[in-house]
Tab-separated table of C-alpha atoms in Angstrom:
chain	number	residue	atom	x	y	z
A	1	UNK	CA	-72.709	3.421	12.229
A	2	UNK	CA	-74.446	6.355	10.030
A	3	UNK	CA	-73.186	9.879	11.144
A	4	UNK	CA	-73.391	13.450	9.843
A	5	UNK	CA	-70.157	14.224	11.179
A	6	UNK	CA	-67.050	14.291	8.678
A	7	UNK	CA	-64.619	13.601	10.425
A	8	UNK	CA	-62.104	13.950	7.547
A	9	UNK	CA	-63.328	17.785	6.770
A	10	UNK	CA	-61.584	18.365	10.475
A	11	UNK	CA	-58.184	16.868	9.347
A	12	UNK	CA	-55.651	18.315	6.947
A	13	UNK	CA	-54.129	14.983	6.414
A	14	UNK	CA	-55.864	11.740	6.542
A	15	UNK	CA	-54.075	8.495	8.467
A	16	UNK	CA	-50.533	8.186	7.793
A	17	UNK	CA	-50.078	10.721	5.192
A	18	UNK	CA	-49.449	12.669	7.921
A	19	UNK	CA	-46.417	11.053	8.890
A	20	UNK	CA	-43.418	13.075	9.012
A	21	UNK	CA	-41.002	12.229	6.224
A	22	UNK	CA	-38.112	9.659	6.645
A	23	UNK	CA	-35.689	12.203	5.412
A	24	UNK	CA	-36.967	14.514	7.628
A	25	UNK	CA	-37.361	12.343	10.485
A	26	UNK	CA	-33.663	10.956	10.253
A	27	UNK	CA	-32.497	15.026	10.425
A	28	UNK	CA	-34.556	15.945	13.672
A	29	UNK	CA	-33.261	12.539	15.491
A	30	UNK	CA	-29.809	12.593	13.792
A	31	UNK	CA	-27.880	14.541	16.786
A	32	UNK	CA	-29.580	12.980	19.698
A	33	UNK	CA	-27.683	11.211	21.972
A	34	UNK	CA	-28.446	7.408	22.266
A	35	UNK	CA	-27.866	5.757	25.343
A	36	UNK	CA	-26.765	2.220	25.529
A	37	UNK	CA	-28.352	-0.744	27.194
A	38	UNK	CA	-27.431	-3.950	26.699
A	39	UNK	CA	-30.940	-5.526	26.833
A	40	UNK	CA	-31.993	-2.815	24.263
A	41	UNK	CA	-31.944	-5.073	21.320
A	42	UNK	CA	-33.911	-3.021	19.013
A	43	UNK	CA	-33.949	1.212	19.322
A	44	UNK	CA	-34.686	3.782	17.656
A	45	UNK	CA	-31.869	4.346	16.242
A	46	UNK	CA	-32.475	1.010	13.515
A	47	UNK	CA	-35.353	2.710	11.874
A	48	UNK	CA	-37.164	-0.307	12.484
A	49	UNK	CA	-41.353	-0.686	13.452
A	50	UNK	CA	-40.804	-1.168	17.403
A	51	UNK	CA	-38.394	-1.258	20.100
A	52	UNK	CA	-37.677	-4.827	21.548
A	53	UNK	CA	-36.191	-4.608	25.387
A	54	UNK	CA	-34.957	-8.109	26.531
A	55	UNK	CA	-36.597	-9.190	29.951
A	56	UNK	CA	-35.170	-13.062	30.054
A	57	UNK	CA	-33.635	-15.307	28.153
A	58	UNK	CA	-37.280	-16.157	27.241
A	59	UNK	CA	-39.119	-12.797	26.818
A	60	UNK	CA	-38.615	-9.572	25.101
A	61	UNK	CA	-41.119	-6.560	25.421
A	62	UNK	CA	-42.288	-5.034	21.903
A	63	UNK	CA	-43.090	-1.389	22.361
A	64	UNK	CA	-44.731	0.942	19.626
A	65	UNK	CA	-46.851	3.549	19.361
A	66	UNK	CA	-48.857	5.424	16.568
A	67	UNK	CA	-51.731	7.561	15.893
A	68	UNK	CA	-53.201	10.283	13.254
A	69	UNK	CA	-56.055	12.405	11.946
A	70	UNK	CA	-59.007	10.757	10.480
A	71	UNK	CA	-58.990	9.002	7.534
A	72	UNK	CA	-62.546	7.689	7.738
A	73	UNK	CA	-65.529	9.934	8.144
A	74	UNK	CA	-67.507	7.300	10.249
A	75	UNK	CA	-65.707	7.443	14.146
A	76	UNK	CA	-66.410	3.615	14.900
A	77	UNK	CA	-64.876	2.862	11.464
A	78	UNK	CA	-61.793	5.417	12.050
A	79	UNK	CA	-61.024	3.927	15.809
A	80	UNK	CA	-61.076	0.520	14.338
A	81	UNK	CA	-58.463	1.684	11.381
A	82	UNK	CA	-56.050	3.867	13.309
A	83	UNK	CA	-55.814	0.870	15.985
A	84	UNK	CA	-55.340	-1.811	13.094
A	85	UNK	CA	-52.651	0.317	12.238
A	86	UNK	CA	-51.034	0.797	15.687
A	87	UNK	CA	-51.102	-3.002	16.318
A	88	UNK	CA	-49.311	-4.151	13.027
A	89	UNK	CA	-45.945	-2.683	14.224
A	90	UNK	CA	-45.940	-5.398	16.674
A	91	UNK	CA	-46.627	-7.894	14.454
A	92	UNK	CA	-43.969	-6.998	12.016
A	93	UNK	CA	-41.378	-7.805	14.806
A	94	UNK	CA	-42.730	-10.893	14.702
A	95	UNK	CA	-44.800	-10.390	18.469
A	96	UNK	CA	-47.843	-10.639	19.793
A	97	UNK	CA	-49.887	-7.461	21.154
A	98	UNK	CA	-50.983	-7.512	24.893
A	99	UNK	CA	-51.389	-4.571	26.418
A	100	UNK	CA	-52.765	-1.108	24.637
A	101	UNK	CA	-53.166	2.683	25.856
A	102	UNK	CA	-55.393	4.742	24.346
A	103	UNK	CA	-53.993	7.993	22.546
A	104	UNK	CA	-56.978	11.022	21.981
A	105	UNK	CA	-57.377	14.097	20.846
A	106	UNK	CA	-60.787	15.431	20.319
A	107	UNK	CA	-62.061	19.016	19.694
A	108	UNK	CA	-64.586	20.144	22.795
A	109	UNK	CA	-67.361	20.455	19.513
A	110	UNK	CA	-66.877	16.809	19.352
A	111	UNK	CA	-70.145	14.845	20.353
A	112	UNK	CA	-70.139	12.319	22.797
A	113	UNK	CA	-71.530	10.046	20.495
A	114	UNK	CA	-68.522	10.612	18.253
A	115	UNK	CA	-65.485	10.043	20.792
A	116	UNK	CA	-67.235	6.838	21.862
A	117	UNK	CA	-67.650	5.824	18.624
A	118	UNK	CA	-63.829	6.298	18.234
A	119	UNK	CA	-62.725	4.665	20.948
A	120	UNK	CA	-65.388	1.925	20.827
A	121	UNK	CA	-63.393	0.965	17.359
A	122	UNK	CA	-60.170	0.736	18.801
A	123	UNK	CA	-61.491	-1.611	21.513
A	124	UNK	CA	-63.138	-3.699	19.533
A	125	UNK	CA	-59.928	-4.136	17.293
A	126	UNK	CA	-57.227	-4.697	20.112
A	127	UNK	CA	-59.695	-7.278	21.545
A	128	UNK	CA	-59.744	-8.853	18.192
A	129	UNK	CA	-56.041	-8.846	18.479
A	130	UNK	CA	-56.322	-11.038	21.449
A	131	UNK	CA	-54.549	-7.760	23.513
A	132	UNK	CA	-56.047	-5.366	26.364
A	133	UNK	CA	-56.775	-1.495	26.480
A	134	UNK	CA	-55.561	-0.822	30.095
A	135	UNK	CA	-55.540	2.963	29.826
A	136	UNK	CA	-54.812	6.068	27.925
A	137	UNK	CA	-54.331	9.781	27.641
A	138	UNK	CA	-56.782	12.518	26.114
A	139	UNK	CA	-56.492	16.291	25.451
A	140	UNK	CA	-58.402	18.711	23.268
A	141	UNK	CA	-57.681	19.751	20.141
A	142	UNK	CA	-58.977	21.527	17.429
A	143	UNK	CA	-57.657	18.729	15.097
A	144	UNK	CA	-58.838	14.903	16.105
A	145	UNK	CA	-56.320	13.022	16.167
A	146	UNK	CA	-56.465	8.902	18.166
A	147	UNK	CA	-54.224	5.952	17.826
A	148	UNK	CA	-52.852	3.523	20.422
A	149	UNK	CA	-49.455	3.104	22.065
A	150	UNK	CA	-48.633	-0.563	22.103
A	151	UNK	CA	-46.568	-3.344	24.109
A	152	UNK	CA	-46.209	-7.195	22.531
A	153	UNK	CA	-44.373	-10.179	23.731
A	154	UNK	CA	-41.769	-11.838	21.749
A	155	UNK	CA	-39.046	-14.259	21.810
A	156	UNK	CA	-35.588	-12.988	22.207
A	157	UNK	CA	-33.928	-15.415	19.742
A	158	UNK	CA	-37.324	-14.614	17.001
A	159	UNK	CA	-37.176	-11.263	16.742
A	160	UNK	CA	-37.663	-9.887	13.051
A	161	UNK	CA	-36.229	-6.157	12.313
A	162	UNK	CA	-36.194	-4.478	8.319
A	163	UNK	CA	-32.898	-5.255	8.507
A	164	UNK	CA	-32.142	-8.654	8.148
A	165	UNK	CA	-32.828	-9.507	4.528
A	166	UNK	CA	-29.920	-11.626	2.520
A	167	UNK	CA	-28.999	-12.176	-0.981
A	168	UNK	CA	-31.032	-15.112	-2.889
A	169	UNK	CA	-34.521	-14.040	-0.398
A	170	UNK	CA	-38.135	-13.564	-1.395
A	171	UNK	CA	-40.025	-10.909	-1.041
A	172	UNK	CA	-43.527	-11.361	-0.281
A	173	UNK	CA	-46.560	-8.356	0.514
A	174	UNK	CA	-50.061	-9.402	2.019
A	175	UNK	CA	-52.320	-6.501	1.444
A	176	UNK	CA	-52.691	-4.627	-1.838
A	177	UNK	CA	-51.286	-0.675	-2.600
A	178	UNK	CA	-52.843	2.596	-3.179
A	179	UNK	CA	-54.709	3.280	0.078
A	180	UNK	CA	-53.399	6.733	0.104
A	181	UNK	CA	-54.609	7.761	-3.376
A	182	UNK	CA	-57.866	6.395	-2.686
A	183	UNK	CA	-58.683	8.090	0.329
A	184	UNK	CA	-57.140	10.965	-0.822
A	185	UNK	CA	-59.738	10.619	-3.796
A	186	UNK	CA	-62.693	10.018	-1.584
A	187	UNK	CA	-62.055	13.425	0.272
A	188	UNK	CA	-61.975	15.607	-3.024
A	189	UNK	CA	-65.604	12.898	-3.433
A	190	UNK	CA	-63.795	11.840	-6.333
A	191	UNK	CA	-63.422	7.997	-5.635
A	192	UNK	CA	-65.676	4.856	-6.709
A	193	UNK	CA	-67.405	3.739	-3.785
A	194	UNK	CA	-66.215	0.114	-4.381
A	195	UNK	CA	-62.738	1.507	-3.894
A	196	UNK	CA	-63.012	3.471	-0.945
A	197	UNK	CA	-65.110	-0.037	0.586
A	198	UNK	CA	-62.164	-2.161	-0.710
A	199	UNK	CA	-59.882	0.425	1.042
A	200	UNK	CA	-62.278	0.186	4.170
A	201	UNK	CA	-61.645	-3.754	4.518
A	202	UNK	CA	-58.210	-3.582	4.115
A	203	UNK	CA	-57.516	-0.888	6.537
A	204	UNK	CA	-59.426	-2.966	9.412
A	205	UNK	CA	-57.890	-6.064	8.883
A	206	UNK	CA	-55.126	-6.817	11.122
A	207	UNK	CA	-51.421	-8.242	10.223
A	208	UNK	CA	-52.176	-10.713	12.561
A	209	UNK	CA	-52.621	-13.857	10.360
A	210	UNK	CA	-49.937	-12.689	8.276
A	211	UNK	CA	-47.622	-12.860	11.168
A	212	UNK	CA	-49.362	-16.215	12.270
A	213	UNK	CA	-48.125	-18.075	9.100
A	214	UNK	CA	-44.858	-15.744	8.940
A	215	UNK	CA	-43.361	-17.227	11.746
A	216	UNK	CA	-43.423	-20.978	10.839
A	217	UNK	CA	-41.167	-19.902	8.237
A	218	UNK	CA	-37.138	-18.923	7.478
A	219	UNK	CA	-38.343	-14.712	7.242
A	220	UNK	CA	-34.830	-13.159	7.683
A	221	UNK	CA	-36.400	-9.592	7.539
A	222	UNK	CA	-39.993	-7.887	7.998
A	223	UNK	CA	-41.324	-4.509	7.430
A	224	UNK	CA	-45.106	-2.986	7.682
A	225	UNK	CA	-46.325	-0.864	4.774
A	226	UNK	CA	-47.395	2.584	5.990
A	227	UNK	CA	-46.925	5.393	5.539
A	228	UNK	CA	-43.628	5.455	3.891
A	229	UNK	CA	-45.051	3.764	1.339
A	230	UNK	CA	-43.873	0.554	-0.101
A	231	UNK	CA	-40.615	1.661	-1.608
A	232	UNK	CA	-39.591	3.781	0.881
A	233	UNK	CA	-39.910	0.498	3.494
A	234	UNK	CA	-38.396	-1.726	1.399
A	235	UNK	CA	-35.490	1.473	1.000
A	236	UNK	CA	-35.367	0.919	4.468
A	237	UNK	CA	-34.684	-2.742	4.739
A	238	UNK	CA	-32.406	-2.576	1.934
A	239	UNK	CA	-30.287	-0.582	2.713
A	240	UNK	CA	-30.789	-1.376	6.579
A	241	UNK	CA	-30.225	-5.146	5.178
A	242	UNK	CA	-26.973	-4.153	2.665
A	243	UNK	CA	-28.254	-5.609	-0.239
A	244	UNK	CA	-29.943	-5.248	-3.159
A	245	UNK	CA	-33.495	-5.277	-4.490
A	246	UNK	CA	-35.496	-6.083	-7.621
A	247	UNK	CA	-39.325	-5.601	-7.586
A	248	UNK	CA	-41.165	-7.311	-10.426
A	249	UNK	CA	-44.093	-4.331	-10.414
A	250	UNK	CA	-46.314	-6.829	-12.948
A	251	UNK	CA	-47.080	-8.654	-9.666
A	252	UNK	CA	-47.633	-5.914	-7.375
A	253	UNK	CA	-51.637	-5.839	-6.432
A	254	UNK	CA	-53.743	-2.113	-6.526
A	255	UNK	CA	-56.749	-1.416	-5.109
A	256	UNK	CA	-59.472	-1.014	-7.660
A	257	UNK	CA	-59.382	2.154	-9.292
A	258	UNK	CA	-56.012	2.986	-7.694
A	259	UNK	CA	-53.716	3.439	-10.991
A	260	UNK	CA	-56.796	5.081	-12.724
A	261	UNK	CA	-57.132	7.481	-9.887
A	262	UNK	CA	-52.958	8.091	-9.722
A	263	UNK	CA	-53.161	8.692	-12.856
A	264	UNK	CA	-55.687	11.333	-12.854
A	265	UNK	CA	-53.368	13.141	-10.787
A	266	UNK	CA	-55.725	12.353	-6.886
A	267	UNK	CA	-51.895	11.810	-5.487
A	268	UNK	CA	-52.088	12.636	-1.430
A	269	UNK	CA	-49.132	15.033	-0.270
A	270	UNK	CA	-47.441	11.905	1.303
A	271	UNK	CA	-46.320	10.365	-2.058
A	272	UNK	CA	-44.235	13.548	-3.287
A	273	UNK	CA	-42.442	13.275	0.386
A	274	UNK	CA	-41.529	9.745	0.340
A	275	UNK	CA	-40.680	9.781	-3.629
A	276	UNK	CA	-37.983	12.533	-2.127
A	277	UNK	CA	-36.841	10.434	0.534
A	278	UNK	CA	-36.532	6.995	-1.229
A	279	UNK	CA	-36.030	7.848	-4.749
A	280	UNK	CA	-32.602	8.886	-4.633
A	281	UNK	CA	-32.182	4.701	-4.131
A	282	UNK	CA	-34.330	3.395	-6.755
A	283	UNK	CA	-34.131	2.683	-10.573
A	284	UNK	CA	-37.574	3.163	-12.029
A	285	UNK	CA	-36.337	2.093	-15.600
A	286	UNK	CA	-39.727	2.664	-18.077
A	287	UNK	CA	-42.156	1.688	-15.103
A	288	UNK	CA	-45.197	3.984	-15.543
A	289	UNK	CA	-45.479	7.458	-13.248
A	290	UNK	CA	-48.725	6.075	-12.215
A	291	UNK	CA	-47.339	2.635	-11.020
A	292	UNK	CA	-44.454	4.584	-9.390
A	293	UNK	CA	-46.567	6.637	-7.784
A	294	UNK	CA	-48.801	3.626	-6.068
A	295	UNK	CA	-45.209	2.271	-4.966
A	296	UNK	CA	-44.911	5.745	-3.272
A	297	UNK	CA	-48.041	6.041	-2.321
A	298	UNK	CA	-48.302	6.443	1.717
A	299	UNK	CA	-50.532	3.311	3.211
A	300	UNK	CA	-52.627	2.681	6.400
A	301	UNK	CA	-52.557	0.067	8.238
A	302	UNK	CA	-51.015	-1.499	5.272
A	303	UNK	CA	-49.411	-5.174	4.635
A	304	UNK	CA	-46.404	-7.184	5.661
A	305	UNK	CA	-43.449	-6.683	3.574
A	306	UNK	CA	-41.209	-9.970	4.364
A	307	UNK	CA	-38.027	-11.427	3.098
A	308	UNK	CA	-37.963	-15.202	3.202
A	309	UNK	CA	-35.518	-17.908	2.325
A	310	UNK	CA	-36.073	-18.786	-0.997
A	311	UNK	CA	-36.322	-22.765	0.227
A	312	UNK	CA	-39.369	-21.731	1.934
A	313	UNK	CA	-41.012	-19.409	-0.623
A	314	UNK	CA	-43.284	-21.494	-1.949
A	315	UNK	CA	-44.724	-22.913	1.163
A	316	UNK	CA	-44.499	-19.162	2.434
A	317	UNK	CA	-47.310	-17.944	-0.526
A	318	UNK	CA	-49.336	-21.421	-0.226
A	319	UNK	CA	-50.009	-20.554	3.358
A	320	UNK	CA	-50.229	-16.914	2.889
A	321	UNK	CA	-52.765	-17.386	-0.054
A	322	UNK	CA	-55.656	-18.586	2.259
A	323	UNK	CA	-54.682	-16.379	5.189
A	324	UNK	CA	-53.976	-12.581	4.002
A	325	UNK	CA	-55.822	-10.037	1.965
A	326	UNK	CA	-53.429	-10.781	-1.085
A	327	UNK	CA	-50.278	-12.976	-0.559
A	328	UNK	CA	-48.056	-11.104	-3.304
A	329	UNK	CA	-44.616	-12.377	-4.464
A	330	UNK	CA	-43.219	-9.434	-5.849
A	331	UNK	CA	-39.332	-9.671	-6.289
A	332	UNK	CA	-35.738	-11.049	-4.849
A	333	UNK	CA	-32.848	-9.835	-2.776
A	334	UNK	CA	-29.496	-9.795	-4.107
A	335	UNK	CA	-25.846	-8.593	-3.321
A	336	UNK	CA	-25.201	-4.636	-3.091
A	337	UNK	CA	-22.644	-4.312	-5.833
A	338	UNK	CA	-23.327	-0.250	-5.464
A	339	UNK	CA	-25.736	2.206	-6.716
A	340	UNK	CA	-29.429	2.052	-6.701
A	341	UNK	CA	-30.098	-0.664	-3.889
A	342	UNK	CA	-33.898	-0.651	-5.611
A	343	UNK	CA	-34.697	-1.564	-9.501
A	344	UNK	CA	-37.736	-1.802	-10.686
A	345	UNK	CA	-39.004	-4.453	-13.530
């Protein structure tokens, strides 16, 4: 859909850049109180993608929810990304999406045209899913902000969290980095149009067949990419997991014109933030700033990050190869024999 509205000149941050940091975020929730249930398998308190509440012996509710400023000028285009993103938590437990809610926030200068445009793309993307929009919330706001909150089914006993990864495991990624630089490019109108259009595609394709060939296999351990960025998720799972980590970067896909861009300096504010929270954890040896800084580099609606018994990694990236944007094998789990829980090669 053409439109003369920018939708991006109305944001300060685009898509998950404007995700509070994980250092931060651990600070504001580190003195609440969590209460104990126990059919809560997976809280808040795990720093994991979703809850996961056990109905039955047979069922578990997935629960997520997620939403952000524009990242795409076009509305259709930006409800179509931000639900893409909202959906993948659940697939990252290993569930299935069902049931959605909408989440708006519009300014009253919005036109009509625009807002349905939004939420048109979000429809049209949980439907895709195979899930429902039953609902939702709005409210003005000089900002516009939309995403979706979420609930999935999954098996009690099949449940994947970030923290289950063990020593002698592959690690495997399905979409490629550097989302954030590009977009952040295309806002200063700085970017190649064939990267912001590769950017485009990957942001509106869901996790779904990832997590369709993921769970025929041994994954001890699953993560989305977002806005984190890759190492801080995989910071996560490591040292949610106890082990240790070694990323071969040579096999690490970027979006075209990514490194050339991150190394121009087009670096959104969401890299700086997460190379505070998870570098303290990682050994960068003689990588290049530029490649570090894609690692960093705050995605949307990015890949599946999994960790998969090394007896099934090859079968794992054979089925992955035909089924996902970019079925990546880029490094191995090991024991935690102490400091930096993350090298990279």
């Amino acid at each position: 859909m053409e439109t003369e509205i920018r939708l991006t000149k109305l944001a300060n941050c685009a898509g998950c850049g404007a995700k509070v940091g994980g250092g931060v975020l651990a600070q504001l929730l580190g003195d609440l109180q969590v209460r104990r249930d126990e059919n809560l398998l997976v809280g808040y308190d795990k720093a994991d993608d979703a809850s996961v509440y056990r109905i039955s012996d047979e069922l578990a509710l997935v629960q997520t929810v997620d939403f952000f400023p524009p990242i795409a000028d076009d509305p259709y285009l930006f409800g179509q990304i931000a639900a893409t993103n909202a959906l993948s938590d659940v697939y990252a437990m290993g569930g299935e999406p069902k049931l959605a809610l909408n989440l708006l926030c519009i300014p009253e200068s919005l036109p009509d045209e625009a807002v349905r445009g939004i939420l048109r793309g979000g429809y049209d993307k949980v439907y895709e899913a195979g899930a429902l929009i039953t609902g939702g919330h709005s409210i003005f706001d000089p900002e516009p902000k939309y995403g979706l909150a979420v609930t999935g089914f999954v098996h009690p006993d099949r449940i994947l969290t970030n923290a289950g990864a063990k020593p002698g495991d592959v690690l495997f990624l399905t979409k490629p980095l550097g989302i954030g630089v590009v977009t952040t490019a295309a806002k200063a109108e700085l970017c190649p149009p064939e990267s912001l259009a590769a950017a485009h595609r990957l942001m509106t394709t869901l996790n779904k067949s990832a997590r369709d060939v993921m769970v025929r296999f041994r994954v001890h351990a699953c993560t989305d990419v977002t806005g984190f960025g890759f190492l801080g998720h995989l910071s996560e799972m490591a040292q949610g997991s106890g082990v240790a980590v070694t990323v071969d970067t040579a096999t690490v896909d970027f979006l075209p014109g990514a490194l050339e861009l991150a190394a121009d300096g087009l670096l959104p504010e969401g890299m700086y933030r997460n190379r505070r929270y998870a570098g303290t954890v990682v050994d960068a040896g003689d990588t290049p700033v530029a490649v570090q800084d894609l690692l960093y580099d705050p995605q949307t609606a990015g890949g599946l990050l999994m960790a998969v018994d090394p007896a099934d990694a090859d079968a794992l990236y054979e089925a992955l190869r035909g089924a996902v944007p970019s079925a990546q094998r880029v490094g191995t789990v090991s024991v935690y024999a102490g400091g930096p829980y993350i090298t990279l090669r």
